[in-house]
């Protein structure tokens, strides 16, 4: 029996066309997109399609859309061997991270891809990204199990773990990288699967979808000269439950008493504050320097080697499950739920 893949088009550059009057990119019909890739007919794979109506720019992606996407995959889960999601690049890492948490015990591939150039342009990277993503989504091992049963991002010849990935370039075809985790698949002349790096689910259990997110979370970056009144305003924002605080180097912050006191007020007030490095590679080590140690004393928890995108969506996911229990959220943030962090003692 032929493998079956559901191709889900949410929007993004891959499915856009240039308006001859304005020169701006705008979405066009999904069937037109498929006509630009006649190579798909050569696959021994049944490819069905689902289109968001209307297609959305990835800048307009939201938790509600993530819920729609989770519903779409859950509703069709038993009908297909894998899923390919076409998505704009700007927020793809956020969506892939969110879906990794929302699809618990995933036993089938959910591969996000897109392109830097519209698929109708001569030099587009969209064809290769789409064709290889479909092949990976349909791939099975000798036991009939999916070779990549997790949420991934395929771009520029590499499949990356979705919740480990960040967009690194607006110009290069190699737009994404997972700086703190190696590639799951490398696609050159051959497609090489690094099985020891790929998550393995409990094959005896079904996938459990989740549809709730709590977006009472904010990100702020520390910088030299950051103002006390602004930080305090953020920390005492009503309804705010969590903060992703982007710090220097291995998790360091200014040792100003006002900052540590403000953070302590926030954690004592029930807010979860997660320490994420501004560096793209490396991990937070809060015991390495004295200033990091003081953050621990203020109740700030380590984000280890998490990306910002993964930390934010993980908080949304956990807050929806433990709405009045910040201690449990803190505990779960220190655990690897979907391979999103490398936990160190």
Tab-separated table of N, CA, C and O in Angstrom, residues 184-248:
chain	number	residue	atom	x	y	z
A	184	UNK	N	18.923	15.898	12.512
A	184	UNK	CA	18.283	14.579	12.540
A	184	UNK	C	18.506	13.833	11.228
A	184	UNK	O	18.679	12.619	11.205
A	185	UNK	N	18.470	14.579	10.126
A	185	UNK	CA	18.612	14.001	8.793
A	185	UNK	C	19.427	14.964	7.946
A	185	UNK	O	19.237	16.186	8.031
A	186	UNK	N	20.328	14.429	7.144
A	186	UNK	CA	21.068	15.227	6.164
A	186	UNK	C	20.741	14.685	4.780
A	186	UNK	O	20.888	13.485	4.519
A	187	UNK	N	20.294	15.564	3.895
A	187	UNK	CA	19.873	15.157	2.560
A	187	UNK	C	20.833	15.712	1.524
A	187	UNK	O	20.863	16.918	1.266
A	188	UNK	N	21.648	14.831	0.957
A	188	UNK	CA	22.516	15.185	-0.150
A	188	UNK	C	22.169	14.281	-1.315
A	188	UNK	O	20.999	14.162	-1.694
A	189	UNK	N	23.160	13.601	-1.861
A	189	UNK	CA	22.871	12.596	-2.888
A	189	UNK	C	21.974	11.521	-2.295
A	189	UNK	O	21.043	11.014	-2.934
A	190	UNK	N	22.255	11.156	-1.043
A	190	UNK	CA	21.413	10.223	-0.295
A	190	UNK	C	20.801	10.945	0.896
A	190	UNK	O	21.332	11.953	1.370
A	191	UNK	N	19.691	10.411	1.382
A	191	UNK	CA	19.085	10.922	2.604
A	191	UNK	C	19.593	10.075	3.762
A	191	UNK	O	19.333	8.864	3.820
A	192	UNK	N	20.336	10.703	4.653
A	192	UNK	CA	20.965	9.988	5.765
A	192	UNK	C	20.194	10.281	7.049
A	192	UNK	O	20.121	11.434	7.487
A	193	UNK	N	19.638	9.226	7.649
A	193	UNK	CA	18.882	9.354	8.898
A	193	UNK	C	19.802	9.030	10.072
A	193	UNK	O	20.370	7.944	10.134
A	194	UNK	N	19.931	9.971	10.991
A	194	UNK	CA	20.746	9.752	12.190
A	194	UNK	C	19.822	9.240	13.290
A	194	UNK	O	19.342	10.000	14.136
A	195	UNK	N	19.570	7.940	13.279
A	195	UNK	CA	18.535	7.356	14.129
A	195	UNK	C	18.811	7.551	15.619
A	195	UNK	O	17.883	7.673	16.413
A	196	UNK	N	20.084	7.600	16.004
A	196	UNK	CA	20.406	7.758	17.426
A	196	UNK	C	20.064	9.151	17.954
A	196	UNK	O	20.043	9.375	19.167
A	197	UNK	N	19.779	10.086	17.069
A	197	UNK	CA	19.425	11.447	17.477
A	197	UNK	C	17.918	11.686	17.468
A	197	UNK	O	17.460	12.731	17.922
A	198	UNK	N	17.162	10.745	16.936
A	198	UNK	CA	15.722	10.936	16.716
A	198	UNK	C	14.934	10.376	17.888
A	198	UNK	O	15.217	9.287	18.384
A	199	UNK	N	13.936	11.143	18.338
A	199	UNK	CA	13.094	10.697	19.448
A	199	UNK	C	12.367	9.409	19.088
A	199	UNK	O	11.936	9.215	17.945
A	200	UNK	N	12.213	8.525	20.078
A	200	UNK	CA	11.445	7.307	19.900
A	200	UNK	C	10.255	7.322	20.854
A	200	UNK	O	10.434	7.409	22.068
A	201	UNK	N	9.042	7.253	20.334
A	201	UNK	CA	7.854	7.285	21.190
A	201	UNK	C	7.576	5.921	21.808
A	201	UNK	O	8.267	4.933	21.529
A	202	UNK	N	6.560	5.868	22.623
A	202	UNK	CA	6.029	4.597	23.101
A	202	UNK	C	5.056	4.109	22.029
A	202	UNK	O	3.932	4.602	21.921
A	203	UNK	N	5.531	3.158	21.219
A	203	UNK	CA	4.733	2.724	20.071
A	203	UNK	C	3.437	2.038	20.486
A	203	UNK	O	2.519	1.905	19.669
A	204	UNK	N	3.345	1.610	21.740
A	204	UNK	CA	2.132	0.936	22.203
A	204	UNK	C	1.037	1.924	22.595
A	204	UNK	O	-0.110	1.532	22.809
A	205	UNK	N	1.396	3.204	22.695
A	205	UNK	CA	0.440	4.233	23.081
A	205	UNK	C	0.048	5.089	21.884
A	205	UNK	O	0.827	5.258	20.945
A	206	UNK	N	-1.147	5.630	21.940
A	206	UNK	CA	-1.594	6.536	20.890
A	206	UNK	C	-1.040	7.939	21.115
A	206	UNK	O	-0.671	8.302	22.229
A	207	UNK	N	-1.000	8.710	20.045
A	207	UNK	CA	-0.654	10.122	20.165
A	207	UNK	C	-1.788	10.844	20.889
A	207	UNK	O	-2.965	10.602	20.630
A	208	UNK	N	-1.410	11.726	21.816
A	208	UNK	CA	-2.407	12.502	22.557
A	208	UNK	C	-2.292	13.962	22.156
A	208	UNK	O	-1.285	14.611	22.458
A	209	UNK	N	-3.301	14.507	21.479
A	209	UNK	CA	-3.230	15.919	21.086
A	209	UNK	C	-3.698	16.822	22.223
A	209	UNK	O	-4.512	16.433	23.060
A	210	UNK	N	-3.173	18.041	22.243
A	210	UNK	CA	-3.589	19.060	23.200
A	210	UNK	C	-3.969	20.320	22.414
A	210	UNK	O	-3.371	20.624	21.385
A	211	UNK	N	-4.928	21.049	22.941
A	211	UNK	CA	-5.469	22.181	22.196
A	211	UNK	C	-5.499	23.480	22.997
A	211	UNK	O	-6.019	24.483	22.511
A	212	UNK	N	-4.965	23.465	24.206
A	212	UNK	CA	-5.021	24.663	25.051
A	212	UNK	C	-3.633	25.260	25.227
A	212	UNK	O	-2.663	24.549	25.436
A	213	UNK	N	-3.559	26.579	25.159
A	213	UNK	CA	-2.330	27.317	25.421
A	213	UNK	C	-2.693	28.562	26.221
A	213	UNK	O	-3.756	29.150	26.023
A	214	UNK	N	-1.791	28.964	27.107
A	214	UNK	CA	-1.978	30.178	27.900
A	214	UNK	C	-0.834	31.124	27.566
A	214	UNK	O	0.314	30.885	27.950
A	215	UNK	N	-1.140	32.205	26.842
A	215	UNK	CA	-0.080	33.076	26.334
A	215	UNK	C	0.214	34.275	27.240
A	215	UNK	O	0.703	35.306	26.771
A	216	UNK	N	-0.022	34.138	28.531
A	216	UNK	CA	0.342	35.186	29.484
A	216	UNK	C	1.836	35.088	29.818
A	216	UNK	O	2.241	34.751	30.935
A	217	UNK	N	2.632	35.363	28.812
A	217	UNK	CA	4.086	35.253	28.918
A	217	UNK	C	4.711	36.378	28.096
A	217	UNK	O	4.100	36.861	27.136
A	218	UNK	N	5.903	36.807	28.478
A	218	UNK	CA	6.590	37.868	27.739
A	218	UNK	C	8.084	37.559	27.692
A	218	UNK	O	8.613	36.829	28.538
A	219	UNK	N	8.739	38.115	26.681
A	219	UNK	CA	10.189	38.004	26.531
A	219	UNK	C	10.790	39.386	26.717
A	219	UNK	O	10.286	40.357	26.176
A	220	UNK	N	11.864	39.463	27.506
A	220	UNK	CA	12.644	40.707	27.468
A	220	UNK	C	14.128	40.387	27.537
A	220	UNK	O	14.544	39.407	28.138
A	221	UNK	N	14.910	41.229	26.887
A	221	UNK	CA	16.357	41.067	26.836
A	221	UNK	C	17.028	42.102	27.731
A	221	UNK	O	16.668	43.288	27.701
A	222	UNK	N	17.982	41.636	28.507
A	222	UNK	CA	18.797	42.556	29.292
A	222	UNK	C	19.805	43.246	28.383
A	222	UNK	O	20.251	42.679	27.378
A	223	UNK	N	20.165	44.481	28.736
A	223	UNK	CA	21.209	45.211	28.016
A	223	UNK	C	21.805	46.232	28.972
A	223	UNK	O	21.151	46.642	29.951
A	224	UNK	N	23.034	46.646	28.737
A	224	UNK	CA	23.645	47.651	29.617
A	224	UNK	C	22.821	48.938	29.610
A	224	UNK	O	22.507	49.489	28.548
A	225	UNK	N	22.429	49.391	30.786
A	225	UNK	CA	21.638	50.607	30.889
A	225	UNK	C	20.145	50.371	30.972
A	225	UNK	O	19.368	51.332	30.937
A	226	UNK	N	19.725	49.115	31.101
A	226	UNK	CA	18.289	48.832	31.186
A	226	UNK	C	17.700	49.531	32.410
A	226	UNK	O	18.324	49.590	33.471
A	227	UNK	N	16.492	50.058	32.282
A	227	UNK	CA	15.909	50.934	33.310
A	227	UNK	C	15.104	50.145	34.341
A	227	UNK	O	14.339	49.245	33.999
A	228	UNK	N	15.267	50.567	35.582
A	228	UNK	CA	14.571	49.909	36.683
A	228	UNK	C	13.056	50.062	36.553
A	228	UNK	O	12.307	49.090	36.742
A	229	UNK	N	12.563	51.258	36.222
A	229	UNK	CA	11.124	51.467	36.187
A	229	UNK	C	10.450	50.607	35.127
A	229	UNK	O	9.334	50.104	35.325
A	230	UNK	N	11.140	50.399	34.001
A	230	UNK	CA	10.565	49.577	32.941
A	230	UNK	C	10.515	48.101	33.334
A	230	UNK	O	9.533	47.400	33.066
A	231	UNK	N	11.595	47.618	33.955
A	231	UNK	CA	11.625	46.226	34.409
A	231	UNK	C	10.528	45.991	35.442
A	231	UNK	O	9.797	44.988	35.391
A	232	UNK	N	10.398	46.902	36.390
A	232	UNK	CA	9.375	46.737	37.423
A	232	UNK	C	7.970	46.789	36.809
A	232	UNK	O	7.056	46.075	37.255
A	233	UNK	N	7.808	47.612	35.792
A	233	UNK	CA	6.508	47.691	35.123
A	233	UNK	C	6.152	46.347	34.492
A	233	UNK	O	5.000	45.893	34.588
A	234	UNK	N	7.138	45.718	33.861
A	234	UNK	CA	6.907	44.407	33.242
A	234	UNK	C	6.587	43.367	34.315
A	234	UNK	O	5.603	42.612	34.205
A	235	UNK	N	7.411	43.317	35.361
A	235	UNK	CA	7.269	42.277	36.379
A	235	UNK	C	5.934	42.375	37.111
A	235	UNK	O	5.346	41.361	37.498
A	236	UNK	N	5.414	43.579	37.249
A	236	UNK	CA	4.157	43.743	37.977
A	236	UNK	C	2.948	43.890	37.052
A	236	UNK	O	1.880	44.326	37.487
A	237	UNK	N	3.114	43.489	35.794
A	237	UNK	CA	1.991	43.511	34.859
A	237	UNK	C	0.896	42.548	35.310
A	237	UNK	O	1.178	41.367	35.550
A	238	UNK	N	-0.343	43.007	35.448
A	238	UNK	CA	-1.438	42.107	35.849
A	238	UNK	C	-1.604	40.964	34.845
A	238	UNK	O	-1.434	41.147	33.639
A	239	UNK	N	-1.925	39.802	35.363
A	239	UNK	CA	-2.195	38.579	34.580
A	239	UNK	C	-0.949	37.947	33.979
A	239	UNK	O	-1.022	36.820	33.464
A	240	UNK	N	0.184	38.631	33.998
A	240	UNK	CA	1.408	38.027	33.475
A	240	UNK	C	1.836	36.878	34.387
A	240	UNK	O	1.955	37.052	35.598
A	241	UNK	N	2.072	35.701	33.783
A	241	UNK	CA	2.427	34.522	34.565
A	241	UNK	C	3.892	34.123	34.425
A	241	UNK	O	4.444	33.472	35.318
A	242	UNK	N	4.510	34.472	33.304
A	242	UNK	CA	5.873	33.986	33.073
A	242	UNK	C	6.667	34.977	32.236
A	242	UNK	O	6.113	35.719	31.422
A	243	UNK	N	7.974	34.958	32.452
A	243	UNK	CA	8.906	35.824	31.745
A	243	UNK	C	10.061	34.976	31.223
A	243	UNK	O	10.645	34.186	31.970
A	244	UNK	N	10.371	35.126	29.954
A	244	UNK	CA	11.614	34.579	29.398
A	244	UNK	C	12.604	35.733	29.381
A	244	UNK	O	12.437	36.697	28.630
A	245	UNK	N	13.608	35.646	30.234
A	245	UNK	CA	14.589	36.718	30.374
A	245	UNK	C	15.880	36.327	29.642
A	245	UNK	O	16.548	35.360	30.003
A	246	UNK	N	16.194	37.087	28.604
A	246	UNK	CA	17.385	36.806	27.794
A	246	UNK	C	18.580	37.512	28.429
A	246	UNK	O	18.651	38.744	28.469
A	247	UNK	N	19.507	36.716	28.914
A	247	UNK	CA	20.647	37.222	29.676
A	247	UNK	C	21.924	37.147	28.855
A	247	UNK	O	21.938	36.701	27.709
A	248	UNK	N	23.028	37.586	29.469
A	248	UNK	CA	24.323	37.602	28.790
A	248	UNK	C	25.032	36.252	28.942
A	248	UNK	O	24.937	35.594	29.985
